[in-house]
Coordinates of C-alpha atoms in Angstrom, one line a residue:
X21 CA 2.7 -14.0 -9.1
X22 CA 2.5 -13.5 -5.4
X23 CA 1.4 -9.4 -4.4
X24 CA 2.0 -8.0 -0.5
X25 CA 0.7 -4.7 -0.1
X26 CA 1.5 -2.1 2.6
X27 CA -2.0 -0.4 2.7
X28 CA -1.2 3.4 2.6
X29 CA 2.7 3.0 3.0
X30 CA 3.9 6.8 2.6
X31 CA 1.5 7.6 5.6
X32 CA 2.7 4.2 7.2
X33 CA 6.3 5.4 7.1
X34 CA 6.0 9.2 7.6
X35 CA 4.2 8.1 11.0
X36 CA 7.1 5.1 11.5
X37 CA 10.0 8.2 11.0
X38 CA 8.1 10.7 13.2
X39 CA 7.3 8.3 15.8
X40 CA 3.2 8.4 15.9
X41 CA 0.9 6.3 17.1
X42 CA -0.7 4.0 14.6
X43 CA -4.1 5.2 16.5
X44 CA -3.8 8.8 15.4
X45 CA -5.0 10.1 12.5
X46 CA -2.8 11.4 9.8
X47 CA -2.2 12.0 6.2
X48 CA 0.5 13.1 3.6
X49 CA 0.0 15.9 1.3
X50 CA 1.7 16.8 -2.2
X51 CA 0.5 20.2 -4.0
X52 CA -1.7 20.7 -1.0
X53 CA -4.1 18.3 -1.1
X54 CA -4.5 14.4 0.7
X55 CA -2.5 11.9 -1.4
X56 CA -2.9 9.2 1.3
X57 CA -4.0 9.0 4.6
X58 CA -4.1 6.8 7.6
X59 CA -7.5 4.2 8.2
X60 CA -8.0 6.2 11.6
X61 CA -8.4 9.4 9.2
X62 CA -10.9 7.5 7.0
X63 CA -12.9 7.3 9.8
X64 CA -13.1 10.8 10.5
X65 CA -14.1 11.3 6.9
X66 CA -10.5 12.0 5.3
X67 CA -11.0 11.0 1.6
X68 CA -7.6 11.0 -0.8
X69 CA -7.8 14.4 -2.9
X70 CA -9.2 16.1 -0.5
X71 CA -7.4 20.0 0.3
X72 CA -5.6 20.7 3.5
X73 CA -8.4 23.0 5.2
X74 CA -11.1 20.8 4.8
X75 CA -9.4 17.8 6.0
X76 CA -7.9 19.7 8.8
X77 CA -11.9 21.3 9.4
X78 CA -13.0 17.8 9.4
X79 CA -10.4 16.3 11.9
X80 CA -8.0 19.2 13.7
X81 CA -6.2 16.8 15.1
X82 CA -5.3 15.1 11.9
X83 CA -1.1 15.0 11.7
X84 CA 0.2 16.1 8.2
X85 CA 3.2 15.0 6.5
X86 CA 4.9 16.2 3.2
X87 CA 5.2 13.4 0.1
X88 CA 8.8 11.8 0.0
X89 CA 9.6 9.3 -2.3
X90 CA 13.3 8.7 -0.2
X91 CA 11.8 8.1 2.9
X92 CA 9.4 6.0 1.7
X93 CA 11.8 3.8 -0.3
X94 CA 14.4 3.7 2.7
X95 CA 11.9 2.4 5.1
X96 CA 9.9 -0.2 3.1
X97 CA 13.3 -1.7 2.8
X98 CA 12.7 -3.4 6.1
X99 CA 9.9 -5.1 4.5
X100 CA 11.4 -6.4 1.3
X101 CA 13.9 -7.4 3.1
X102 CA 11.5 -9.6 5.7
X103 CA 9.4 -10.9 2.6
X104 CA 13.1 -12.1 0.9
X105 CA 13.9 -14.2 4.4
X106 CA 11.6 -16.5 3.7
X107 CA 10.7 -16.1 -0.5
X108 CA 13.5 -15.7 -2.9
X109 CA 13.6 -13.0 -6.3
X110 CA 11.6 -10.3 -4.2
X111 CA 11.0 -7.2 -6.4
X112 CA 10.1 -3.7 -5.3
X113 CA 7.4 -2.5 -7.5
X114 CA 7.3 0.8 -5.9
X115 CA 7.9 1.5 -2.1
X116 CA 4.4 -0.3 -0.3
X117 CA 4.4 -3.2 -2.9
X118 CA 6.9 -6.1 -3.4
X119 CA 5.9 -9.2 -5.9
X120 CA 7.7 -12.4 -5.8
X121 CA 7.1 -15.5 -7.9
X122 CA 4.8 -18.2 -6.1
X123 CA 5.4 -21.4 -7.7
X124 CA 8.6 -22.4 -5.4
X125 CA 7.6 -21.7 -2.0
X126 CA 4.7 -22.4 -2.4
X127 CA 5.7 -26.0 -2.6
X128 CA 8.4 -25.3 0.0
X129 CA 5.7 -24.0 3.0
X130 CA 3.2 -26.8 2.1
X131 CA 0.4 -24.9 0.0
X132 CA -0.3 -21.2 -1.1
X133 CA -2.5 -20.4 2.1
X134 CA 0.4 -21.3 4.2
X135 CA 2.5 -19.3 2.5
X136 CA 0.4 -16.8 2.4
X137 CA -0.2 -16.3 6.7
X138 CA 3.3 -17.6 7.3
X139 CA 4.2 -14.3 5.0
X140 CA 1.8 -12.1 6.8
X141 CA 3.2 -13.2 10.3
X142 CA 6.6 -12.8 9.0
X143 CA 6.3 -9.1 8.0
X144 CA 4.5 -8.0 10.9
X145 CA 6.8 -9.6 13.1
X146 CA 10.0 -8.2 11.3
X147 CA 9.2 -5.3 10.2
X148 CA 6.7 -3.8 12.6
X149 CA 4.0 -3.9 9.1
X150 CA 0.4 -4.3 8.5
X151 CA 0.3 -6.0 4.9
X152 CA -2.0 -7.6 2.6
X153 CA -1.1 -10.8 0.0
X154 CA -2.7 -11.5 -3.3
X155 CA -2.1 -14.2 -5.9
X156 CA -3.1 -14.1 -9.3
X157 CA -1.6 -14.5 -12.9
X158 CA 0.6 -11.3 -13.8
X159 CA 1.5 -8.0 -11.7
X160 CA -1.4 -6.3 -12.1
X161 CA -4.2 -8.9 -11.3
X162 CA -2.0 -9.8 -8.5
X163 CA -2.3 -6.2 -7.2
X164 CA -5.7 -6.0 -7.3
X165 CA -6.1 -9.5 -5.7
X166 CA -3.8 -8.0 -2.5
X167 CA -5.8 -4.9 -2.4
X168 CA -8.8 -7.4 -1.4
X169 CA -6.8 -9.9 0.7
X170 CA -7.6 -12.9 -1.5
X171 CA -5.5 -15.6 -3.7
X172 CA -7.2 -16.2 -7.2
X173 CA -7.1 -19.4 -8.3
X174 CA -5.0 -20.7 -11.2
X175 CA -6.8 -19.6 -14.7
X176 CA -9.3 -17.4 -13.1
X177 CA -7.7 -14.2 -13.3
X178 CA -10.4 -12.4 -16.3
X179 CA -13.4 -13.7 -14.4
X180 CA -11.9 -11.9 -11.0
X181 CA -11.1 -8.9 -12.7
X182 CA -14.6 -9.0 -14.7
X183 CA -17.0 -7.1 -12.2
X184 CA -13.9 -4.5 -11.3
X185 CA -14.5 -0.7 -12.4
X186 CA -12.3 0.7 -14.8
X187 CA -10.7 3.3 -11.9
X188 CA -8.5 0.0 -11.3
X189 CA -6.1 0.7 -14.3
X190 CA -5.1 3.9 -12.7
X191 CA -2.8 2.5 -10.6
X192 CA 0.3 4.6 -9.0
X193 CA 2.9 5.3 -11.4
X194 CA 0.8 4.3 -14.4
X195 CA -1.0 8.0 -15.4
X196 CA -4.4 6.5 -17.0
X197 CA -6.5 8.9 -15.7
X198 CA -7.4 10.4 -19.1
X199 CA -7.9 6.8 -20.6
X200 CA -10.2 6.0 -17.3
X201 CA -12.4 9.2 -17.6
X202 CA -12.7 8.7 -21.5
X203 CA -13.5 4.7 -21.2
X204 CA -16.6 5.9 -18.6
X205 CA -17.8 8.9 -20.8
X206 CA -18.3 5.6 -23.5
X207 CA -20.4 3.8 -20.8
X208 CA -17.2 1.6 -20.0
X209 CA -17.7 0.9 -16.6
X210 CA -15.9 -2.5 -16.1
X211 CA -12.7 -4.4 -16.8
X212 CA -14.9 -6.5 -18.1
X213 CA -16.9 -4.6 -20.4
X214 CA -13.6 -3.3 -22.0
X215 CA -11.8 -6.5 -22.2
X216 CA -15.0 -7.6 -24.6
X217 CA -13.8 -5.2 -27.1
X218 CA -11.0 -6.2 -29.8
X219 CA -7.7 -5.4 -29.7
X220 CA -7.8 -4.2 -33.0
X221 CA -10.6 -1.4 -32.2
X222 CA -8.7 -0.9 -29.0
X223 CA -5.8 0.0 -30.9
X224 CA -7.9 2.1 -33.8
X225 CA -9.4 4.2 -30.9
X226 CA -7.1 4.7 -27.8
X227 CA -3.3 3.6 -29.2
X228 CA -0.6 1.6 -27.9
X229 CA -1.1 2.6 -24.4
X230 CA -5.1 1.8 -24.6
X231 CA -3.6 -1.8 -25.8
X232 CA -1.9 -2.0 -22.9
X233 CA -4.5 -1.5 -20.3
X234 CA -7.0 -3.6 -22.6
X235 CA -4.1 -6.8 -22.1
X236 CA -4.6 -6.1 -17.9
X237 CA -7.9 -6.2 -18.5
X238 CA -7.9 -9.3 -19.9
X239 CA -6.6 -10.9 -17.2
X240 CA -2.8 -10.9 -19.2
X241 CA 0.8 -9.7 -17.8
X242 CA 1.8 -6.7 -18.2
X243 CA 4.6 -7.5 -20.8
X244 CA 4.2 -9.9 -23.5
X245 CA 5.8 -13.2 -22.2
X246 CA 8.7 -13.7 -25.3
X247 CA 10.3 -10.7 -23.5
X248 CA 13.8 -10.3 -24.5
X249 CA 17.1 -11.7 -21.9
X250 CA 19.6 -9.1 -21.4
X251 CA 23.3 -10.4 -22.7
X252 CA 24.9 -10.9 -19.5
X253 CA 27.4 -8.2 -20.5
X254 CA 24.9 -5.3 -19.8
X255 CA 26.1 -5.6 -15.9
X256 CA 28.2 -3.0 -14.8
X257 CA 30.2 -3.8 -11.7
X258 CA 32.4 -1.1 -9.9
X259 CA 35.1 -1.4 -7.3
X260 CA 34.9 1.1 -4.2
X261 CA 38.2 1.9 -2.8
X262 CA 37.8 3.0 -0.6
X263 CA 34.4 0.7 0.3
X264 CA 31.2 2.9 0.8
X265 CA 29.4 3.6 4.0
X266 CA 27.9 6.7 3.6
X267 CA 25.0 7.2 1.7
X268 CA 26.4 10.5 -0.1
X269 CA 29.6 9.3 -1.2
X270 CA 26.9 6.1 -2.7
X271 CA 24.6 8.2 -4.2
X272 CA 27.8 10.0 -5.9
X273 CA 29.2 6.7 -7.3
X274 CA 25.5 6.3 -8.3
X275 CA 25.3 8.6 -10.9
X276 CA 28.3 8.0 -13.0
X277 CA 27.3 4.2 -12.9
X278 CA 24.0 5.0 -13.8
X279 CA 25.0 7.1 -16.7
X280 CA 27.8 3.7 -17.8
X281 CA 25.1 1.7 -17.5
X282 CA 22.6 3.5 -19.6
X283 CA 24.9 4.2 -22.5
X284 CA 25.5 -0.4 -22.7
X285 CA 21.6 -0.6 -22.5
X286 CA 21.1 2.1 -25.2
X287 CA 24.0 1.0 -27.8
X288 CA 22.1 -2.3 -28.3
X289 CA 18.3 -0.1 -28.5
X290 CA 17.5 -1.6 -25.1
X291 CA 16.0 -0.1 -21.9
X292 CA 16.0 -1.2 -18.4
X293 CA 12.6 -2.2 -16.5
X294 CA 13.5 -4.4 -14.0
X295 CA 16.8 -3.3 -12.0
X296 CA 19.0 -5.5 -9.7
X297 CA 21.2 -3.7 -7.1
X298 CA 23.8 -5.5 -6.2
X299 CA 26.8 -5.1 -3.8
X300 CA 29.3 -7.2 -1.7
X301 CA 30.8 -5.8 1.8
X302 CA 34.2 -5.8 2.7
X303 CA 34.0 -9.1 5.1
X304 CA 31.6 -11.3 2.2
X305 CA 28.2 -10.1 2.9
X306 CA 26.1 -10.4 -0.4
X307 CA 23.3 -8.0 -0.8
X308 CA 20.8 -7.4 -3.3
X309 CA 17.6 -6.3 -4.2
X310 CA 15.5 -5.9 -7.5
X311 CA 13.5 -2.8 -8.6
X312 CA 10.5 -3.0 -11.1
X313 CA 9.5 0.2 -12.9
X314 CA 6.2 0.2 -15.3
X315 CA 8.6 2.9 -17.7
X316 CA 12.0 2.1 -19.6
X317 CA 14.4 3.6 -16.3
X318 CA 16.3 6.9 -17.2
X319 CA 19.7 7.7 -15.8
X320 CA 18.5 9.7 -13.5
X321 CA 16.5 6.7 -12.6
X322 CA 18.6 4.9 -12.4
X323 CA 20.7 6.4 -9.3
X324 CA 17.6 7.2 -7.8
X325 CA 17.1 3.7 -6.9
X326 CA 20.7 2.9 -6.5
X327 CA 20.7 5.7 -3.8
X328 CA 17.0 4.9 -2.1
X329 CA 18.5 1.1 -1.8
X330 CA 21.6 2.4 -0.1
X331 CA 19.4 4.5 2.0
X332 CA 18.1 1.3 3.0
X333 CA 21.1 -1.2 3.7
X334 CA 23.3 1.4 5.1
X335 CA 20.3 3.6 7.6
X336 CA 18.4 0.2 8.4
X337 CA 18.7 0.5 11.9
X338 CA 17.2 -3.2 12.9
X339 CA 20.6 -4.9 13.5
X340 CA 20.8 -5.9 9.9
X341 CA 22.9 -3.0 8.6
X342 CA 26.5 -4.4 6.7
X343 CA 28.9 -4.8 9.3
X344 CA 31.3 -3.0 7.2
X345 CA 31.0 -0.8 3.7
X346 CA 30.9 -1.8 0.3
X347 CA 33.5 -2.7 -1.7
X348 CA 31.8 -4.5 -4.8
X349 CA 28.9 -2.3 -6.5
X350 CA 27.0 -4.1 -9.7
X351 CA 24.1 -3.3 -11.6
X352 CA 22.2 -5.8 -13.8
X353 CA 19.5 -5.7 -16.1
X354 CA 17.0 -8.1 -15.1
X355 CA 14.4 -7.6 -17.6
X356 CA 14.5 -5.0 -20.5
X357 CA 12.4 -3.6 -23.4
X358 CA 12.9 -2.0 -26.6
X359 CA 14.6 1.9 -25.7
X360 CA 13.4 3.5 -29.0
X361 CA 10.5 5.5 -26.7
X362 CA 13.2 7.1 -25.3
X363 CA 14.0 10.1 -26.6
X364 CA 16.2 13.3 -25.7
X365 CA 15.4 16.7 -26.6
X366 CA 16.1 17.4 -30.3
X367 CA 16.9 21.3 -30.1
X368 CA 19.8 22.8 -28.0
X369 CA 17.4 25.6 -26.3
X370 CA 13.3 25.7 -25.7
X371 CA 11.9 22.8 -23.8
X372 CA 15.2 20.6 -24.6
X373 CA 17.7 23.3 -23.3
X374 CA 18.2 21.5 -20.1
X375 CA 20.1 18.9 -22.7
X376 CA 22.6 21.2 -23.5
X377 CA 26.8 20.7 -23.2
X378 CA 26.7 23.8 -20.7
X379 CA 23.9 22.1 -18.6
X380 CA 25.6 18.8 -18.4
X381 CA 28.7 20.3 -17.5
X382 CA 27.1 22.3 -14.3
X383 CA 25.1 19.1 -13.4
X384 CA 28.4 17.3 -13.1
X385 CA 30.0 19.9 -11.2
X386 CA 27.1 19.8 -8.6
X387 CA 26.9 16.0 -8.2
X388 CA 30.7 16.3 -7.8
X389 CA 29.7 18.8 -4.7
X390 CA 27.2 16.6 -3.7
X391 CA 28.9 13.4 -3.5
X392 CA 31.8 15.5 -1.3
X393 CA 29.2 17.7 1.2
X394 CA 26.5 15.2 1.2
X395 CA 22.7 15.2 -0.8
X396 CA 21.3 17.9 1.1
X397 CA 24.2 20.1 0.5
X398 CA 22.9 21.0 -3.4
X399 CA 19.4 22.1 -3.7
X400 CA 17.1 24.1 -6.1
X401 CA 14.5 26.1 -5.4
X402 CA 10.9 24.9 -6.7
X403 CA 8.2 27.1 -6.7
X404 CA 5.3 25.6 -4.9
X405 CA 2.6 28.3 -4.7
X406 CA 1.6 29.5 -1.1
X407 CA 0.2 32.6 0.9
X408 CA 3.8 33.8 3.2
X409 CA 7.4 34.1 1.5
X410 CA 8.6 30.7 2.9
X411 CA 6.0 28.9 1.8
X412 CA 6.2 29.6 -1.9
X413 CA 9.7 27.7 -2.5
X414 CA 10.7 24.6 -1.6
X415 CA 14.0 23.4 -1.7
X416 CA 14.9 20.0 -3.7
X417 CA 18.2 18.0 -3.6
X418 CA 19.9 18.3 -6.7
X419 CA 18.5 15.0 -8.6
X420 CA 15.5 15.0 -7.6
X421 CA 12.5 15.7 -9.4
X422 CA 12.4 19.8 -9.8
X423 CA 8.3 19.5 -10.7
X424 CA 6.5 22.5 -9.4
X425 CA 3.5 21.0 -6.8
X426 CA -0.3 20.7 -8.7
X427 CA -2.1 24.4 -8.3
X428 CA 0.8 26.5 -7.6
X429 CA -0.2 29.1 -10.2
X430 CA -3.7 29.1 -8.5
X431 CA -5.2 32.0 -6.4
X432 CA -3.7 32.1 -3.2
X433 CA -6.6 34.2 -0.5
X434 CA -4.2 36.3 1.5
X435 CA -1.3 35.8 0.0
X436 CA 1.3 38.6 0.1
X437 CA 1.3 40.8 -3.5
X438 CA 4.1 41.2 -5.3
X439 CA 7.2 41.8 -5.8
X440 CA 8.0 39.0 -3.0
X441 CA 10.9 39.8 -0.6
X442 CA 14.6 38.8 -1.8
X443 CA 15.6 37.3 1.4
X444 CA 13.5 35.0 3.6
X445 CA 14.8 34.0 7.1
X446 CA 14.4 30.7 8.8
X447 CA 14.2 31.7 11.9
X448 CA 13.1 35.7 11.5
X449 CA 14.5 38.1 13.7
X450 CA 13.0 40.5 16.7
X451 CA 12.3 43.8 15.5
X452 CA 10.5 47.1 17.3
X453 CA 7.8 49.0 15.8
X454 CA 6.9 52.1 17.4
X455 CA 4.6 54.8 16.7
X456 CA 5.9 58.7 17.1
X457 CA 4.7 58.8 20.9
X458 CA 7.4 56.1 21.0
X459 CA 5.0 53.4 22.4
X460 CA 5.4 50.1 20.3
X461 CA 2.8 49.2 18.0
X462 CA -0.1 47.0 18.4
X463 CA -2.8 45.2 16.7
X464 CA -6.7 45.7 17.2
X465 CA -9.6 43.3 16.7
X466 CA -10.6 44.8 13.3
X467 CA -6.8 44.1 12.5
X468 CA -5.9 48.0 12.4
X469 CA -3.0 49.4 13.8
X470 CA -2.9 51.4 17.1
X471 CA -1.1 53.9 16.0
X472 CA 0.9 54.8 12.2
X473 CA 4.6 53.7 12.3
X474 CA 6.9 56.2 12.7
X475 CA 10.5 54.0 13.6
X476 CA 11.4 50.4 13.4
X477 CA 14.6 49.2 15.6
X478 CA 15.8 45.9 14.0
X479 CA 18.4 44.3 16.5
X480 CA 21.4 46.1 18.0
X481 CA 21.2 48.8 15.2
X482 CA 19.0 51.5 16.6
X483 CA 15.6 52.6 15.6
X484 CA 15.3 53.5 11.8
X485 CA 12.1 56.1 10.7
X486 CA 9.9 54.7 8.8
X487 CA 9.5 56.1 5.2
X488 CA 6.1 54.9 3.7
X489 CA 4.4 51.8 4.5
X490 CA 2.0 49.6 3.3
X491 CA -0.7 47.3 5.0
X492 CA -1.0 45.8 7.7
X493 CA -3.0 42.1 5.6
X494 CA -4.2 39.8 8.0
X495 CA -3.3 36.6 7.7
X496 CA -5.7 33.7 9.0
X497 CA -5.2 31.0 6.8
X498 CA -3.4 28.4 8.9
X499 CA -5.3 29.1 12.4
X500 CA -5.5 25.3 12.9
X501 CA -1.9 25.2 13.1
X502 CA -0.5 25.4 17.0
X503 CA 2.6 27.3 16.6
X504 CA 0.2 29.8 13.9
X505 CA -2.7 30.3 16.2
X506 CA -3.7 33.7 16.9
X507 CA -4.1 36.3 14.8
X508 CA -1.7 37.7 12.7
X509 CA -0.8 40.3 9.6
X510 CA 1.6 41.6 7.8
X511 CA 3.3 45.2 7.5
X512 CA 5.5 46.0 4.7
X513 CA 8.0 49.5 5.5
X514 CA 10.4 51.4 3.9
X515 CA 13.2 52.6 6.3
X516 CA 15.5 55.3 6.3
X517 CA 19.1 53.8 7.1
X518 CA 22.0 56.0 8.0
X519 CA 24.5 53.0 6.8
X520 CA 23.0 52.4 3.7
X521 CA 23.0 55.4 0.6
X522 CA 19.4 53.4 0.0
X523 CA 16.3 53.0 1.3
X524 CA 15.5 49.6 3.3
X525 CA 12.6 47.9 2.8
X526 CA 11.2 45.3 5.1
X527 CA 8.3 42.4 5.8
X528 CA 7.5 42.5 9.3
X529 CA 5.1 40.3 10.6
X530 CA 3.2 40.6 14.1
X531 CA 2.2 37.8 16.0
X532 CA -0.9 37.7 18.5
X533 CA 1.0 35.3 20.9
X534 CA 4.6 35.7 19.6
X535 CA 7.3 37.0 21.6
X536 CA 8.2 39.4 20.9
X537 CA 5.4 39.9 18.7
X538 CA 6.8 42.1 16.1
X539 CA 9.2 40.1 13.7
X540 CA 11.2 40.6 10.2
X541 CA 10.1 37.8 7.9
X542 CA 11.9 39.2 5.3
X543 CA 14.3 41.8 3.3
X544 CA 13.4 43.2 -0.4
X545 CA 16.7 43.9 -2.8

């Protein structure tokens, strides 16, 4: 099995999709702390893991991207799809690594070395894309032989993986971090020190999944080789009329497909981990790509990568886009295990209540929207955890993963106290806070207010007395940020409003270098 590797590939296209410079430093975060970051950031003592402030202490330059799985799967498409001009049956493992069988071209370009810089040129050349190649019997050795640049000879692959710590198992996507910690509390420090022990004590001790990671160790494949061959009537082909070429209307198609396909798979107790995409354009262009997953693919799965490889062919953008839409759409099964892990929620309410009738029904409805207004039309909030009103929901895309970010129930210095205001602007609007002298408000060093508030005008409506009042909190959390510097703090006020039989309360929010410096973040209910 032949392995190229795009060393950190969601900073690589974050960077590619913003337009930075490959020489300046940057990172991308999920739940608020590093998840990958740039070599230049390395340097400057950026470690994965690591939270915001203390990277950005460390390197205040240091450019900061949010995780996203669609942008990194759309752009690494311009690297599988390099790697497949010169190698045939490329798979995507995940978006930053590709594998590709090596026997064939390897003949083909004259020798595995050959191959291996003619594929390296290739890439960079194509795609714009630093990469590393490995070789080695079975995904996982292969992976860890691309991490280090090297091919491993034919039959070697247990004594290369020997000397390795155990911290290799825990590769992306694979969630052995318990199985790591507990194989080092033993005095496991090696693959090779684990693969010494039997599979039968494996099993006693650390289960099916244990097994697993004892076979990688070992220097074996992933899957046992006498894997099962999909009947060739698992494929589900669809005609587009009319032909796709938008990546909404796709993604729509995507997930009734998905869903067709699932139900085949799962009649005959199968489950898909290896996925072919396939689809044929109105004037004969064949394209097609495979996708690998380490877990038996869900529906939802399922149209993810149907839509992340449309994302690709249709928003290319390097003069190899289909010159017309797609008319033919088919899924395969290219590899499949045994589906009885997979298992629905048994009750109709609790943890299995998103399972109901009533659930399904509304998540038809909103892919129905979606597919007519576009992905970004249907979102749900996700509460992320944060210290300001906008920052503690994010918006997802109906479909994607709704998973609250890592630490969001964690204390939060500064953030504003409950209850939090009902409705948060994007773009808050000017207000005037005035004291009874009638001068406006300001803030002093010790991050008092000049004077009490007495009215607050907020646009074209006229002043408004103030009520009662709470505050002012200072907020310094993100003083690294440019468009945040200064200091700042929050005021919240209850107004008197002669249109309104209630009370108005208000967030305002005062700005050292704003202008105007007094604004309303947000409106309580």
């Amino acid at each position: 099995m032949l392995v190229l590797w795009c060393p950190d590939w969601p900073v690589a296209a974050a960077a590619a999709e913003a337009g930075l410079s490959v020489a300046e430093p940057a990172a991308v975060l999920a739940a608020n702390r590093i998840v990958a970051c740039s070599a230049v950031a390395r340097a400057a003592g950026i470690r994965r893991g690591m939270r915001r402030r203390e990277a950005q202490s460390r390197c205040p330059e240091l450019a900061v991207f949010a995780a996203d799985a669609d942008r990194d799967a759309r752009l690494f498409d311009t690297v599988a799809a390099a790697v497949e001009e010169l190698v045939v049956g490329v798979e995507v493992v995940r978006p930053g690594v590709v594998a590709v069988p090596v026997a064939g071209a390897s003949r083909y370009f004259g020798g595995e070395h050959r191959l291996l810089e003619r594929l390296v040129d290739h890439v960079s050349v194509q795609a714009g894309a630093e990469c590393q190649v490995g070789v080695s019997e079975g995904l996982f050795a292969a992976t860890l032989a691309a991490h280090r640049a090297r091919p491993v000879p034919a039959g070697t692959a247990a004594e290369f993986l020997a000397p390795l710590g155990v911290q290799e198992l825990d590769q992306p996507g694979s969630d052995r971090g318990e199985l790591v910690d507990l194989l080092r509390r033993l005095g496991i420090r090696t693959l090779g020190a684990f693969a010494q022990l039997t599979e039968r004590d494996v099993l006693a001790r650390f289960g099916a999944d244990g097994v697993l990671a004892h076979r990688l160790a070992s220097g074996r494949d992933e899957r046992p080789p006498g894997r099962r061959r999909p009947a060739p009537d698992l494929a589900v082909t669809e005609t587009c009329d009319p032909p796709l070429d938008r990546v909404d209307a796709a993604a729509f198609l995507a997930r009734t497909l998905a869903s067709r396909f699932h139900e085949g798979l799962a009649t005959r107790g199968l489950a898909c981990t290896r996925l072919g995409v396939h689809a044929t354009t109105e004037h004969g262009e064949e394209l097609g790509r495979s996708w690998r997953c380490a877990e038996p693919l869900t529906p939802d799965g399922i149209a993810d990568r149907v839509r992340w490889q449309f994302e690709g062919w249709l928003t290319r953008g390097r003069g190899r886009t289909p010159t017309s839409g797609v008319s033919v759409l088919r899924l395969e099964p290219e590899e499949t295990v045994e589906g009885s892990a997979l298992q629905l929620g048994l009750w109709a309410g609790g943890s299995g209540a998103e399972h109901t009738p009533e659930a399904d029904r509304a998540a038809r409805a909103l892919v129905h929207v979606q597919g007519l207004i576009g992905p970004e039309g249907v979102c749900t909030a996700v509460f992320d955890g944060g210290r300001g009103p906008a920052e503690q929901v994010r918006l997802v895309p109906w479909g994607d993963r709704r998973t609250p970010a890592e630490g969001h129930a964690a204390p939060w210095p500064q953030q504003l106290p409950s209850p939090s205001p009902a409705t948060v602007f994007d773009e808050p609007p000017p207000a005037v806070v005035a004291g009874e002298d009638g001068q406006q408000l300001d803030v002093t060093d010790r991050h008092r207010l000049t004077a009490w508030p007495w009215t607050v005008e907020l646009g074209d409506g006229g002043p408004c007395r103030v009520r009662n009042w709470a505050g002012p909190w200072p907020v310094t959390a993100r003083w690294w940020v440019p468009g945040d510097r200064g200091r700042c703090v929050r005021l919240q006020v209850v107004l008197e409003s002669g249109r309104q039989p209630q009370p108005v309360a208000v967030l305002l929010r005062w700005q050292e270098q704003g202008n105007p410096k007094w604004t309303v973040e947000g409106v309580y209910d």
